[in-house]
Amino acid sequence: MSDSVRVFAPAKINLFLHVGDRRADGFHALQSLVVFAEVGDELELRRSATTSLSIQGPFAEGLDGGDDNLVLKAARLMSLEAAISLTKNLPVASGIGGGSADAAAALRGLAQLWSLKDGERLARLAAPEIGSDVPVCVDSKPAWMEGRGEILTPVAGLPAMPMVLVNPGVSTPTAKVFRALQRRRGATLAPVLSFGGPDDLLAFLRATGNDLEAPAIGLWPVIGETLTLLSAQRGALLTRMSGSGATCFGLFERGEDAERAANVIALAHADWWVRATRIAQ
Ligand code: C5P
């Protein structure tokens, strides 16, 4: 048994997100195709008799390390102790699962640190208690997501497409975006569980959308400006907001176009968060 483990918490991207009816528990039924990026937060967990959390990195300031932090909630739910160090590379409350990805990584890391025999099962049980996006982040693999986020089916054949992530620096609380939601496409699609390559994926995505994009743009018009700028970049094939925003993504065929787009946008907006990455396999 090792005294410490390191876990990666990759950014989650909703390639599409359709919202259905509001359920009796107050959450909306969703459908989403979720993938992960090659950028993310990093956690290091050390064995300890008491649990603690220290946060550093570019977005440490925007984050409360107190009891409400989802990483600490994960530790409480697993009834396991660890000294946890979180390097916060992803913007906070930004639609790419930062807090959820960190909590899911903490669940994985705790089970590994303490060599829990049924750790995977415990992590899966605890995940929905922490938040709707946590279950998909436990495996961090491409998935067709339904329910409030807890019904997951693996998706095969996702191409490692170059992708640019852009966050214009506004924090967009999920509940506020859902409250402003007017038009819903409904959660009625037949699941698509494999893709034949970039053209197949793009054709499917073009027939879908993110229902939370319009309400988020209504609340924070800079998201609309972000999408306009991304879609104007050479080689941008599809641009959309992820989750409840404000991070937007652009899919590209060529890595060099994605790199170029990221450089152009970062130069024009020094205070935005911009990364060229890929759909992780
Ligand atoms: O589960 P999570 O903490 O991410 O949800 C934040 C808020 O977003 C919920 O309180 C709810 O208002 C809204 N939500 C929803 N339906 C979902 C997921 C989130 O209405 N499937």
mmCIF file of N, CA and C and ligand atoms in Angstrom, residues 17 19 21-23 25-30 70 100 128-134 145-150 173-179 181 212 244, ligand 1:
data_model
loop_
_atom_site.group_PDB
_atom_site.id
_atom_site.type_symbol
_atom_site.label_atom_id
_atom_site.label_comp_id
_atom_site.label_asym_id
_atom_site.label_seq_id
_atom_site.Cartn_x
_atom_site.Cartn_y
_atom_site.Cartn_z
ATOM 1 N N LEU A 17 -26.444 18.750 -25.177
ATOM 2 C CA LEU A 17 -27.167 18.632 -23.909
ATOM 3 C C LEU A 17 -28.628 19.006 -24.145
ATOM 4 N N VAL A 19 -32.544 19.004 -22.621
ATOM 5 C CA VAL A 19 -33.236 18.985 -21.330
ATOM 6 C C VAL A 19 -34.672 18.543 -21.544
ATOM 7 N N ASP A 21 -38.228 16.877 -19.124
ATOM 8 C CA ASP A 21 -39.149 17.367 -18.094
ATOM 9 C C ASP A 21 -38.481 17.491 -16.730
ATOM 10 N N ARG A 22 -39.062 18.369 -15.920
ATOM 11 C CA ARG A 22 -38.617 18.487 -14.536
ATOM 12 C C ARG A 22 -39.213 17.306 -13.775
ATOM 13 N N ARG A 23 -38.366 16.600 -13.013
ATOM 14 C CA ARG A 23 -38.823 15.409 -12.316
ATOM 15 C C ARG A 23 -39.377 15.779 -10.934
ATOM 16 N N ASP A 25 -38.234 15.068 -8.143
ATOM 17 C CA ASP A 25 -37.172 15.457 -7.198
ATOM 18 C C ASP A 25 -36.596 16.844 -7.510
ATOM 19 N N GLY A 26 -37.177 17.533 -8.510
ATOM 20 C CA GLY A 26 -36.734 18.900 -8.811
ATOM 21 C C GLY A 26 -35.665 18.976 -9.893
ATOM 22 N N PHE A 27 -35.022 17.850 -10.183
ATOM 23 C CA PHE A 27 -34.004 17.834 -11.243
ATOM 24 C C PHE A 27 -34.682 17.594 -12.593
ATOM 25 N N HIS A 28 -34.017 18.041 -13.652
ATOM 26 C CA HIS A 28 -34.543 17.805 -14.997
ATOM 27 C C HIS A 28 -33.965 16.508 -15.574
ATOM 28 N N ALA A 29 -34.785 15.807 -16.338
ATOM 29 C CA ALA A 29 -34.282 14.660 -17.109
ATOM 30 C C ALA A 29 -33.411 15.229 -18.231
ATOM 31 N N LEU A 30 -32.255 14.625 -18.452
ATOM 32 C CA LEU A 30 -31.314 15.127 -19.454
ATOM 33 C C LEU A 30 -30.962 14.040 -20.454
ATOM 34 N N LEU A 70 -16.655 20.056 -2.701
ATOM 35 C CA LEU A 70 -17.118 18.721 -3.118
ATOM 36 C C LEU A 70 -16.082 17.636 -2.851
ATOM 37 N N SER A 100 -17.067 18.746 -9.911
ATOM 38 C CA SER A 100 -17.535 17.357 -10.019
ATOM 39 C C SER A 100 -16.377 16.437 -10.371
ATOM 40 N N PRO A 128 -23.633 10.151 -7.066
ATOM 41 C CA PRO A 128 -24.821 10.978 -7.304
ATOM 42 C C PRO A 128 -25.184 11.865 -6.117
ATOM 43 N N GLU A 129 -24.754 11.470 -4.914
ATOM 44 C CA GLU A 129 -25.028 12.283 -3.711
ATOM 45 C C GLU A 129 -24.311 13.627 -3.786
ATOM 46 N N ILE A 130 -23.227 13.659 -4.553
ATOM 47 C CA ILE A 130 -22.390 14.870 -4.574
ATOM 48 C C ILE A 130 -22.866 15.837 -5.652
ATOM 49 N N GLY A 131 -23.303 15.317 -6.781
ATOM 50 C CA GLY A 131 -23.791 16.206 -7.840
ATOM 51 C C GLY A 131 -24.086 15.423 -9.104
ATOM 52 N N SER A 132 -24.876 16.025 -9.987
ATOM 53 C CA SER A 132 -25.358 15.319 -11.179
ATOM 54 C C SER A 132 -24.235 14.905 -12.117
ATOM 55 N N ASP A 133 -23.145 15.669 -12.154
ATOM 56 C CA ASP A 133 -22.051 15.386 -13.081
ATOM 57 C C ASP A 133 -20.991 14.461 -12.489
ATOM 58 N N VAL A 134 -21.105 14.111 -11.213
ATOM 59 C CA VAL A 134 -20.046 13.320 -10.583
ATOM 60 C C VAL A 134 -20.004 11.882 -11.114
ATOM 61 N N MET A 145 -25.336 10.058 -21.515
ATOM 62 C CA MET A 145 -25.822 10.331 -20.160
ATOM 63 C C MET A 145 -27.323 10.596 -20.181
ATOM 64 N N GLU A 146 -28.033 9.991 -19.224
ATOM 65 C CA GLU A 146 -29.475 10.240 -19.098
ATOM 66 C C GLU A 146 -29.856 10.358 -17.624
ATOM 67 N N GLY A 147 -31.164 10.472 -17.370
ATOM 68 C CA GLY A 147 -31.644 10.705 -16.014
ATOM 69 C C GLY A 147 -31.215 12.107 -15.609
ATOM 70 N N ARG A 148 -30.862 12.309 -14.350
ATOM 71 C CA ARG A 148 -30.313 13.627 -13.976
ATOM 72 C C ARG A 148 -28.809 13.639 -14.193
ATOM 73 N N GLY A 149 -28.277 12.502 -14.701
ATOM 74 C CA GLY A 149 -26.843 12.380 -14.946
ATOM 75 C C GLY A 149 -26.308 11.046 -14.458
ATOM 76 N N GLU A 150 -27.199 10.242 -13.844
ATOM 77 C CA GLU A 150 -26.733 9.002 -13.188
ATOM 78 C C GLU A 150 -26.851 7.775 -14.083
ATOM 79 N N PRO A 173 -23.632 29.894 -12.266
ATOM 80 C CA PRO A 173 -24.196 28.842 -11.399
ATOM 81 C C PRO A 173 -25.300 28.043 -12.114
ATOM 82 N N THR A 174 -25.168 26.712 -12.044
ATOM 83 C CA THR A 174 -26.072 25.817 -12.795
ATOM 84 C C THR A 174 -27.548 26.082 -12.497
ATOM 85 N N ALA A 175 -27.896 26.215 -11.199
ATOM 86 C CA ALA A 175 -29.303 26.372 -10.837
ATOM 87 C C ALA A 175 -29.878 27.643 -11.476
ATOM 88 N N LYS A 176 -29.080 28.702 -11.561
ATOM 89 C CA LYS A 176 -29.538 29.979 -12.134
ATOM 90 C C LYS A 176 -29.834 29.818 -13.633
ATOM 91 N N VAL A 177 -28.986 29.044 -14.317
ATOM 92 C CA VAL A 177 -29.191 28.826 -15.755
ATOM 93 C C VAL A 177 -30.459 27.998 -15.975
ATOM 94 N N PHE A 178 -30.635 26.959 -15.162
ATOM 95 C CA PHE A 178 -31.854 26.142 -15.297
ATOM 96 C C PHE A 178 -33.109 26.983 -15.041
ATOM 97 N N ARG A 179 -33.028 27.920 -14.095
ATOM 98 C CA ARG A 179 -34.207 28.761 -13.794
ATOM 99 C C ARG A 179 -34.584 29.637 -14.979
ATOM 100 N N LEU A 181 -34.292 28.778 -18.106
ATOM 101 C CA LEU A 181 -34.526 27.920 -19.280
ATOM 102 C C LEU A 181 -35.953 28.088 -19.789
ATOM 103 N N LEU A 212 -29.129 24.667 -22.651
ATOM 104 C CA LEU A 212 -28.774 25.669 -21.626
ATOM 105 C C LEU A 212 -28.025 26.862 -22.229
ATOM 106 N N SER A 244 -23.667 24.041 -18.211
ATOM 107 C CA SER A 244 -24.396 25.287 -17.972
ATOM 108 C C SER A 244 -23.479 26.495 -18.183
HETATM 109 O O1 C5P B 1 -26.574 18.298 -9.269
HETATM 110 P P1 C5P B 1 -26.022 19.692 -9.354
HETATM 111 O O2 C5P B 1 -25.512 20.180 -8.034
HETATM 112 O O3 C5P B 1 -25.050 19.869 -10.467
HETATM 113 O O4 C5P B 1 -27.239 20.614 -9.741
HETATM 114 C C1 C5P B 1 -27.267 22.008 -9.553
HETATM 115 C C2 C5P B 1 -28.654 22.531 -9.880
HETATM 116 O O5 C5P B 1 -28.892 22.446 -11.295
HETATM 117 C C3 C5P B 1 -29.798 21.739 -9.262
HETATM 118 O O6 C5P B 1 -30.087 22.204 -7.969
HETATM 119 C C4 C5P B 1 -30.932 22.017 -10.224
HETATM 120 O O7 C5P B 1 -31.489 23.289 -10.003
HETATM 121 C C5 C5P B 1 -30.236 22.075 -11.558
HETATM 122 N N1 C5P B 1 -30.248 20.781 -12.258
HETATM 123 C C6 C5P B 1 -31.420 20.326 -12.822
HETATM 124 N N2 C5P B 1 -31.450 19.120 -13.468
HETATM 125 C C7 C5P B 1 -30.319 18.378 -13.594
HETATM 126 C C8 C5P B 1 -29.092 18.840 -13.054
HETATM 127 C C9 C5P B 1 -29.091 20.047 -12.391
HETATM 128 O O8 C5P B 1 -32.470 20.977 -12.724
HETATM 129 N N3 C5P B 1 -30.363 17.216 -14.241
#
